[in-house]
Short mmCIF file of C-alpha atoms in Angstrom, two decimals:
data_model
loop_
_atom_site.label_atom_id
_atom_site.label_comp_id
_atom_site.label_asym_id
_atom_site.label_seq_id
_atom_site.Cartn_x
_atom_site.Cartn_y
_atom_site.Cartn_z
CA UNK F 1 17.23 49.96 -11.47
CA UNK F 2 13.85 52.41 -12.66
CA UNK F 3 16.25 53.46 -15.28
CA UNK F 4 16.66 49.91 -17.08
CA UNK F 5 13.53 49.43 -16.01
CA UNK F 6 11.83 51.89 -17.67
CA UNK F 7 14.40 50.83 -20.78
CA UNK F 8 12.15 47.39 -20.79
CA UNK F 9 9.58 48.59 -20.27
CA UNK F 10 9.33 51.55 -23.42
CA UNK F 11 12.66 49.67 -26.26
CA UNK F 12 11.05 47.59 -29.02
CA UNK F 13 14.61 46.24 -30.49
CA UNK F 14 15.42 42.93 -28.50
CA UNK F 15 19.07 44.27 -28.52
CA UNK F 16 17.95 47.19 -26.15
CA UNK F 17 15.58 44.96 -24.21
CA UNK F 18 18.37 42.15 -23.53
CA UNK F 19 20.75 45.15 -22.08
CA UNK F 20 18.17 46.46 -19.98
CA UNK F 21 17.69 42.96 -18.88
CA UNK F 22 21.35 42.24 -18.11
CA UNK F 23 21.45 45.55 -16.35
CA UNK F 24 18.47 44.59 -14.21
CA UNK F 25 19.57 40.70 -13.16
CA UNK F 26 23.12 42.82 -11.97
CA UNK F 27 20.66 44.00 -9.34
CA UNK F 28 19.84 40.96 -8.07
CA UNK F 29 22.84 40.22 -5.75
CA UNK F 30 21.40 43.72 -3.61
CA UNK F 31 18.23 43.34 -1.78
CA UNK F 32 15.62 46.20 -3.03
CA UNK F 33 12.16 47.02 -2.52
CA UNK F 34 9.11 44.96 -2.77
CA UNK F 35 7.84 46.89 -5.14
CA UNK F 36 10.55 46.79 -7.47
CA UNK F 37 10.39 43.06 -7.67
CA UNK F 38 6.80 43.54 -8.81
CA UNK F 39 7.58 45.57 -11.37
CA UNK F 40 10.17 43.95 -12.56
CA UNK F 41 8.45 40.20 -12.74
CA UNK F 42 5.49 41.92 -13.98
CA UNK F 43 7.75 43.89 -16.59
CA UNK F 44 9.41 40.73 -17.86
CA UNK F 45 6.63 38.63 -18.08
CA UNK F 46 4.87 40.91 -20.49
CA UNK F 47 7.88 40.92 -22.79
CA UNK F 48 7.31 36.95 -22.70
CA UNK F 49 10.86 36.17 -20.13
CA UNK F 50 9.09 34.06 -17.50
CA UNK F 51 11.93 32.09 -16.31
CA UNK F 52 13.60 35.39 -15.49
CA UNK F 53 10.87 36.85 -13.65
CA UNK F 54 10.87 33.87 -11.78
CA UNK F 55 14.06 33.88 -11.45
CA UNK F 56 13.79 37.63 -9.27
CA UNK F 57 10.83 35.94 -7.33
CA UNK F 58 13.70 33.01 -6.44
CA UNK F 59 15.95 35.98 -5.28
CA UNK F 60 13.44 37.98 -3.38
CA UNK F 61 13.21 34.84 -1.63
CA UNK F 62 17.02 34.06 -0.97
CA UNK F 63 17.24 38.10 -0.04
CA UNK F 64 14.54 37.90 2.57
CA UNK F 65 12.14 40.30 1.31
CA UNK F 66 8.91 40.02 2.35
CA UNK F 67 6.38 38.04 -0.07
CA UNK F 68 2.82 39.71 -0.36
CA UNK F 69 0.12 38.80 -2.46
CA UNK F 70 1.33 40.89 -5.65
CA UNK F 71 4.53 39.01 -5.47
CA UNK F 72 3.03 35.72 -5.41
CA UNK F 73 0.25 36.87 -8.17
CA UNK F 74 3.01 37.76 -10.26
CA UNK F 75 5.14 34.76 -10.01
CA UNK F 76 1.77 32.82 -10.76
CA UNK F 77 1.73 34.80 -13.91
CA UNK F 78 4.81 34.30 -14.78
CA UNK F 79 3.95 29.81 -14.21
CA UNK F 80 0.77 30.83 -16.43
CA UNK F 81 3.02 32.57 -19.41
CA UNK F 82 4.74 28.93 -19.95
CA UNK F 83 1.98 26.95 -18.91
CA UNK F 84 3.67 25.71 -15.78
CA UNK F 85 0.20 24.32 -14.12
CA UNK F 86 2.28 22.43 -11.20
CA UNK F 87 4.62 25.34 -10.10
CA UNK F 88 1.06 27.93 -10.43
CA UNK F 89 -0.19 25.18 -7.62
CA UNK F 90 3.00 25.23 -5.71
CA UNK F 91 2.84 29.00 -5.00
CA UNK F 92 -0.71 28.92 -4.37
CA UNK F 93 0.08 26.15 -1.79
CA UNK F 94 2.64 28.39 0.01
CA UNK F 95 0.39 31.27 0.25
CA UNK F 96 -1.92 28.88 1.89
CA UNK F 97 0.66 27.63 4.25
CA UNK F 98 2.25 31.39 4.90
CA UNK F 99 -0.88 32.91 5.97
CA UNK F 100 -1.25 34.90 2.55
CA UNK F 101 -4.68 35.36 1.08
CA UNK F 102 -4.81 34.60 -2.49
CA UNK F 103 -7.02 37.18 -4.26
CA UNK F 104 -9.15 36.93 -7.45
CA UNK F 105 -5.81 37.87 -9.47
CA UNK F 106 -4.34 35.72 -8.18
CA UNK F 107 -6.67 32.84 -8.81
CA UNK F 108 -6.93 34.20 -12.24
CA UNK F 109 -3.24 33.49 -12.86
CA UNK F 110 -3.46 30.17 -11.57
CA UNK F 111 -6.12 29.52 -13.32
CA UNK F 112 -5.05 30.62 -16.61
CA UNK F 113 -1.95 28.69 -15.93
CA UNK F 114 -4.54 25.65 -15.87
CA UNK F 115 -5.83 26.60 -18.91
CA UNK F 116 -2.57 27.01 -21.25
CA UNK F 117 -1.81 23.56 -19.87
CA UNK F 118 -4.53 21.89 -20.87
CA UNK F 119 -5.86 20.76 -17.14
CA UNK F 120 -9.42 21.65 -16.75
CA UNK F 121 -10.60 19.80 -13.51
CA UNK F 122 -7.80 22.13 -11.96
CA UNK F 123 -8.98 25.19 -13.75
CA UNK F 124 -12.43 23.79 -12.50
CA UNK F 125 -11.18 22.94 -8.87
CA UNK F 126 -9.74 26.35 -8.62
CA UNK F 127 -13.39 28.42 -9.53
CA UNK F 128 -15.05 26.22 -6.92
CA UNK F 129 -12.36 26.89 -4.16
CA UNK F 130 -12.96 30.75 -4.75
CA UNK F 131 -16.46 30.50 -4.61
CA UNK F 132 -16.30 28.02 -1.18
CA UNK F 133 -13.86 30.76 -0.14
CA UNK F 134 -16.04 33.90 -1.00
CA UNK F 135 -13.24 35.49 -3.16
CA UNK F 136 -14.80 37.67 -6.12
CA UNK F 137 -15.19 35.56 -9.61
CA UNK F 138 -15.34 37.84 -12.53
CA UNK F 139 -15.69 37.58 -16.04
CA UNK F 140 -11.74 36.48 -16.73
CA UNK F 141 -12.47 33.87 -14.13
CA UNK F 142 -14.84 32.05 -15.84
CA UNK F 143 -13.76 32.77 -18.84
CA UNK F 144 -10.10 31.37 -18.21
CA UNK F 145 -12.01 28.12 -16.64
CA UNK F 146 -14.18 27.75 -20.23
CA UNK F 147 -10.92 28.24 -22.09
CA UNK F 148 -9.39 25.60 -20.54
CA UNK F 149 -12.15 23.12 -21.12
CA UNK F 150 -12.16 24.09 -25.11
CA UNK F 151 -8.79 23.13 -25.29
CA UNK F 152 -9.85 20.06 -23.59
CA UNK F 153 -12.86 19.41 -25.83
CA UNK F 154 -15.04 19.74 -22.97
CA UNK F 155 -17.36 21.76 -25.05
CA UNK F 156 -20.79 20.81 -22.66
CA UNK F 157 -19.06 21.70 -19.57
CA UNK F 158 -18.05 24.96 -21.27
CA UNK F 159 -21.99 25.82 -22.01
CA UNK F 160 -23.06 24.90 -18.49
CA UNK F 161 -20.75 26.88 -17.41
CA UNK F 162 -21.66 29.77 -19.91
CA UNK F 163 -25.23 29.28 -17.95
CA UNK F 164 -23.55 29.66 -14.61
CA UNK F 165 -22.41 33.19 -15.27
CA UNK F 166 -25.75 34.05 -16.53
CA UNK F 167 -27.54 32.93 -13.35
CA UNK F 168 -24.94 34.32 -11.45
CA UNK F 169 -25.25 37.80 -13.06
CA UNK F 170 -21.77 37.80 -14.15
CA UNK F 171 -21.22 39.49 -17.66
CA UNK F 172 -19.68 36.88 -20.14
CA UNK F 173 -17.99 39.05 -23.30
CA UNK F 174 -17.23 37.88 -26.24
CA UNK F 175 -13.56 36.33 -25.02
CA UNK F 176 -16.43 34.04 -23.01
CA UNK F 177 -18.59 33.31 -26.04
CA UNK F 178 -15.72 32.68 -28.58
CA UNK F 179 -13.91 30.11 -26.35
CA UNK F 180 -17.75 28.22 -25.68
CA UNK F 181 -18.20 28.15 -29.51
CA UNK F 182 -14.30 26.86 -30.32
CA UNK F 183 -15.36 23.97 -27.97
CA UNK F 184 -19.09 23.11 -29.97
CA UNK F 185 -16.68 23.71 -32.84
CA UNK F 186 -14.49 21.38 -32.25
CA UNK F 187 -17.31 18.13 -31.52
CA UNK F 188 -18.90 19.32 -34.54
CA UNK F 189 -22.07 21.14 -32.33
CA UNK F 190 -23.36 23.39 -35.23
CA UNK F 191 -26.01 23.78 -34.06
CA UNK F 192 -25.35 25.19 -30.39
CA UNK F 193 -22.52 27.00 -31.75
CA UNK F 194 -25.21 29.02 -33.80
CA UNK F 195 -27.51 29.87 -31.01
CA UNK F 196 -25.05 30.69 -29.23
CA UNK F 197 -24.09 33.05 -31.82
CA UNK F 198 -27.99 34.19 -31.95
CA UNK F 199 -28.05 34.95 -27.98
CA UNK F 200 -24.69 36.90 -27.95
CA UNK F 201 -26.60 39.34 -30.44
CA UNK F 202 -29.42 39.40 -28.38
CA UNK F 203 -27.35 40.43 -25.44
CA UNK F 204 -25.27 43.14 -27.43
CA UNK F 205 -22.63 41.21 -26.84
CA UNK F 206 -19.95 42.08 -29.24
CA UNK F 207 -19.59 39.75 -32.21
CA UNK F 208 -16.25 39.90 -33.91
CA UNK F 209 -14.56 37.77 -37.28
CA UNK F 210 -13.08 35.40 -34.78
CA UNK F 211 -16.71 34.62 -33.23
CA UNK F 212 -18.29 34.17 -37.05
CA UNK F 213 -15.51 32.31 -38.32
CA UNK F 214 -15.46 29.92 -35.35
CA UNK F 215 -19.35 28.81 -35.96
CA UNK F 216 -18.52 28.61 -39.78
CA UNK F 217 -15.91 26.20 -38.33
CA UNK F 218 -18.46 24.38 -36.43
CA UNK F 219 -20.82 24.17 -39.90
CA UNK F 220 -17.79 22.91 -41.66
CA UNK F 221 -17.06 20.40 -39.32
CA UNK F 222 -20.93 19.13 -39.74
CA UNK F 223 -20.84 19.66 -43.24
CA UNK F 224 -23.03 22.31 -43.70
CA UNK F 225 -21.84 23.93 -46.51
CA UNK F 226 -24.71 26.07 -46.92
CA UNK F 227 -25.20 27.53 -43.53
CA UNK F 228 -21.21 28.36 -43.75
CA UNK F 229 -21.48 30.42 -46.74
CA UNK F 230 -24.89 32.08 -45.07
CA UNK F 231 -23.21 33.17 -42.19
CA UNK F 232 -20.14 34.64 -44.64
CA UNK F 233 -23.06 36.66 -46.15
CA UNK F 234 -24.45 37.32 -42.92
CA UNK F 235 -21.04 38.90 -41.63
CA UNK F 236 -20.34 40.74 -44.81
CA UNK F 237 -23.97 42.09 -44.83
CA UNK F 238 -23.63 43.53 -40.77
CA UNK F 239 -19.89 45.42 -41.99
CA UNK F 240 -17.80 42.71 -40.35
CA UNK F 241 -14.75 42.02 -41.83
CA UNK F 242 -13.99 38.28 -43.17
CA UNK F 243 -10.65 37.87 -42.75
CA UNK F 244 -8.51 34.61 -44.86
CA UNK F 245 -9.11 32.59 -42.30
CA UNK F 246 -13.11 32.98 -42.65
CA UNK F 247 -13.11 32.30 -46.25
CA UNK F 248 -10.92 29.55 -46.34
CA UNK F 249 -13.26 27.49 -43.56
CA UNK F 250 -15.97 28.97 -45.76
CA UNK F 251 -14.05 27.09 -49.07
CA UNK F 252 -13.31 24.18 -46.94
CA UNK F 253 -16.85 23.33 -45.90
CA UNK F 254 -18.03 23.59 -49.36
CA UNK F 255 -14.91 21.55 -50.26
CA UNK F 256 -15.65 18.34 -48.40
CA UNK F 257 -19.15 18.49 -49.79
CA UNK F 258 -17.93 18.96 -53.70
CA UNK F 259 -19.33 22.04 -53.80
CA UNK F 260 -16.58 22.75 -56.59
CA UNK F 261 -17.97 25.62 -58.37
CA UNK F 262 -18.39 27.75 -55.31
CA UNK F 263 -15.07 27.37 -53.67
CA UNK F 264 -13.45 28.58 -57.26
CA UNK F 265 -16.05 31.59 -56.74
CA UNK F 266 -15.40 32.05 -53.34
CA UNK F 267 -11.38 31.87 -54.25
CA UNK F 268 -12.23 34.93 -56.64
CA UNK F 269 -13.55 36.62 -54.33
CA UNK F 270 -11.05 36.57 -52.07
CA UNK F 271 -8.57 38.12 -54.58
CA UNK F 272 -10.81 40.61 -55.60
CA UNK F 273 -10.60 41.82 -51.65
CA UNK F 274 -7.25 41.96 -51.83
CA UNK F 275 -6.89 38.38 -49.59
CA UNK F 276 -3.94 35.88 -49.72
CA UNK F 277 -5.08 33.50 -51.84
CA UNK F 278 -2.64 30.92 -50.30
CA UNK F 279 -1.59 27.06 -50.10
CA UNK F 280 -4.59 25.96 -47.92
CA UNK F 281 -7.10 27.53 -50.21
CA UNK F 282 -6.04 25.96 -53.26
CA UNK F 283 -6.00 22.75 -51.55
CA UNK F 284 -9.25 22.73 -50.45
CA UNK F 285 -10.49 24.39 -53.49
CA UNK F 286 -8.73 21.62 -55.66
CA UNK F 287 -10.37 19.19 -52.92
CA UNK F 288 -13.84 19.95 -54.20
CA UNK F 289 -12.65 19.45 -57.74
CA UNK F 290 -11.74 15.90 -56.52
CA UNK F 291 -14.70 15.18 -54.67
CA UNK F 292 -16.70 16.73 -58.03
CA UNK F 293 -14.80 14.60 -60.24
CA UNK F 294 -13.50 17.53 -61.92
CA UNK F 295 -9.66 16.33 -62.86
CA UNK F 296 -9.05 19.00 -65.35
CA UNK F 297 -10.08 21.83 -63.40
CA UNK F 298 -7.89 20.44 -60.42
CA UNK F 299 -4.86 20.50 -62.67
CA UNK F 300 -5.72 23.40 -64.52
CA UNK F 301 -5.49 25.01 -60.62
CA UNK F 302 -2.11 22.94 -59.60
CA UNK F 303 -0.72 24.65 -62.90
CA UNK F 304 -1.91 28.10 -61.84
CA UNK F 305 -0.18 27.60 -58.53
CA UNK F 306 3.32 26.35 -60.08
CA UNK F 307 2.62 29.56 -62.17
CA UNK F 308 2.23 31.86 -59.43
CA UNK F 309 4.98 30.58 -56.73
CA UNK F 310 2.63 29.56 -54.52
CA UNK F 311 3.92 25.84 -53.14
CA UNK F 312 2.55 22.76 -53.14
CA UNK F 313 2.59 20.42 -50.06
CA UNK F 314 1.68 16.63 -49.84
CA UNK F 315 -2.15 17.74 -49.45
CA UNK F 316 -2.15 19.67 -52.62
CA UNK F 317 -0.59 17.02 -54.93
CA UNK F 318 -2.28 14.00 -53.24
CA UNK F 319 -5.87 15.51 -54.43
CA UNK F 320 -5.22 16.37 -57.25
CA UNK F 321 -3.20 12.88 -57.57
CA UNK F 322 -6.25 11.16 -56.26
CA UNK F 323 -8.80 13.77 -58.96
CA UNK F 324 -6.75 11.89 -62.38
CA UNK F 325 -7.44 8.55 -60.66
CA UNK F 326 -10.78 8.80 -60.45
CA UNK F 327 -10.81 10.19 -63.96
CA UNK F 328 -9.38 7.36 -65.12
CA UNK F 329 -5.57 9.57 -65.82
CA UNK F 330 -3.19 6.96 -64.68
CA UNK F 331 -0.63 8.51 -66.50
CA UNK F 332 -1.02 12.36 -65.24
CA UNK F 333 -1.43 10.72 -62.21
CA UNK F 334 2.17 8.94 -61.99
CA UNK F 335 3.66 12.41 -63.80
CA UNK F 336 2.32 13.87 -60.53
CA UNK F 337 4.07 11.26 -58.52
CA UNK F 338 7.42 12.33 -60.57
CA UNK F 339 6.82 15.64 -59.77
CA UNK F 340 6.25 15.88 -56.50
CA UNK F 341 9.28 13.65 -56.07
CA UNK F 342 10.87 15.98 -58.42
CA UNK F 343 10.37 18.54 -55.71
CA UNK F 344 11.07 17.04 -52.66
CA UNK F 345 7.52 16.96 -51.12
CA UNK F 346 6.89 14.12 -49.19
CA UNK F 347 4.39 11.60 -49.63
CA UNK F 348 1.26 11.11 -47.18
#
């Protein structure tokens, strides 16, 4: 059992992971150690094989072997890896009724299971039963709960809650602070999303690409061009990396604002860095041409992309369709039409 174990635990080829596997579940008819059934749930969760560690968790169960708190935390994991909120409940339900004390891992689990599955009164619920229950809240705690209510768009309870840990003394890192701005992000709250950026600085917290392109996602969102392309230069300027993603929320603010002559600059740029100057960038690139009233240059780029290989989806075409109306091009407009019929892209 150690030996194909340890086989899962060190193989990168699937091939040698699914034997070791096979090997393992051979096991499961014989009764072994607690321990073992730790490390074995815990082992194939990490490789991303839930229903198998819960499947050993099923069979510890059927063997008789006495359940502790790991064994329980790590079947909770395993309900958290496929976002199975209701089972993460159900085992912290029959720890309750067993006489097992759930710890703060285990909470953690459950409450990262709440937040992959998009439930965040539970996730909620389940930081407020710790606290009632003195059990330890950490940083992952509260930072699993504020996950959960970005996904949900529940970007003010997500700052209150940022001010919780604060008042609390509890360290939020910049896991914490990247979920809180994804939420103002996503209702379009530039402007909390950039003080928020401002504090985490003030705090040392570390401030990554993901944290600067999320609040250039928030000034997209609120169409401040501008302010996205100032914090590009801002990032740049401190030796942080922009990444494709940045730029092209970078191109696409300036994009919905018409800001054509920019996103072709900022498009440059990117290919002068050695970025993948891709499908979405053109897009929004050819976007601002539209918006500018620029027809020419938007099929000047549409040519440069069926020059390159780079392929054109309904977004691309429909633009650049909608750039020649505008222009008055009724007939490169319905050649368009041919040719995106021609190749098979469908039509929004």
């Amino acid at each position: 059992v150690q030996h194909a174990l340890q086989q899962v635990k060190n193989s990168s080829g699937t091939a040698h992971i699914s034997s070791a596997i096979e090997c393992l579940e051979l096991q499961q008819e014989h009764r072994l150690h607690t321990k073992l059934y730790v490390d074995i749930m815990t082992c194939l969760t990490r490789i991303g094989k839930p229903d198998r560690a819960m499947s050993w968790f099923i069979s510890a169960q059927n063997h008789a072997v006495k359940l502790d708190v790991w064994m329980y935390t790590c079947a909770i994991s395993a309900c958290a890896k496929s976002s199975d909120v209701n089972g993460a409940c159900k085992l912290l339900e029959d720890m309750h009724r067993t006489g097992i004390s759930a710890d703060t891992c285990t909470y953690n689990a459950a409450i990262s299971a709440c937040a992959k599955g998009r439930r965040w009164p539970m996730a909620i619920q389940l930081l407020r039963d710790m606290q009632g229950k003195g059990i330890p809240v950490n940083t992952i705690t509260y930072s699993s709960v504020i996950s959960a209510c970005d996904k949900c768009g529940e970007w003010q309870t997500a700052v209150q809650l940022l001010q919780e840990m604060q008042e609390e003394g509890i360290p939020a890192n910049t896991i914490t602070y990247t979920s809180v701005i994804s939420g103002c992000k996503k209702a379009g709250q530039w402007q909390t999303a950039l003080q928020l950026l401002d504090y985490m600085q003030d705090e040392g917290v570390t401030v990554d690409t993901m944290v600067y392109t999320e609040v250039i996602g928030a000034c997209k969102k609120a169409k401040q061009w501008q302010k996205a392309v100032q914090l590009l230069r801002d990032m740049q300027g401190k030796g942080i990396h922009a990444s494709e993603i940045t730029y092209n929320e970078v191109i696409s603010a300036c994009a919905v604002c018409g800001i054509f002559k920019v996103t072709l600059q900022l498009m440059e740029e990117m290919r002068s860095k050695g970025l993948g100057v891709q499908t979405v960038t053109y897009s929004s690139v050819i976007t601002s041409c539209e918006k500018a009233g620029q027809w020419q240059r938007a099929l000047q780029l549409l040519e440069e992309m069926q020059r390159t290989g780079i392929p054109m989806d309904t977004i691309t075409y429909s633009t650049a369709i909608s750039a020649c109306e505008k222009g008055g091009q009724w007939h490169v407009a319905l050649q368009l039409i041919k040719n995106m019929r021609g190749n098979r892209v469908p039509a929004d």
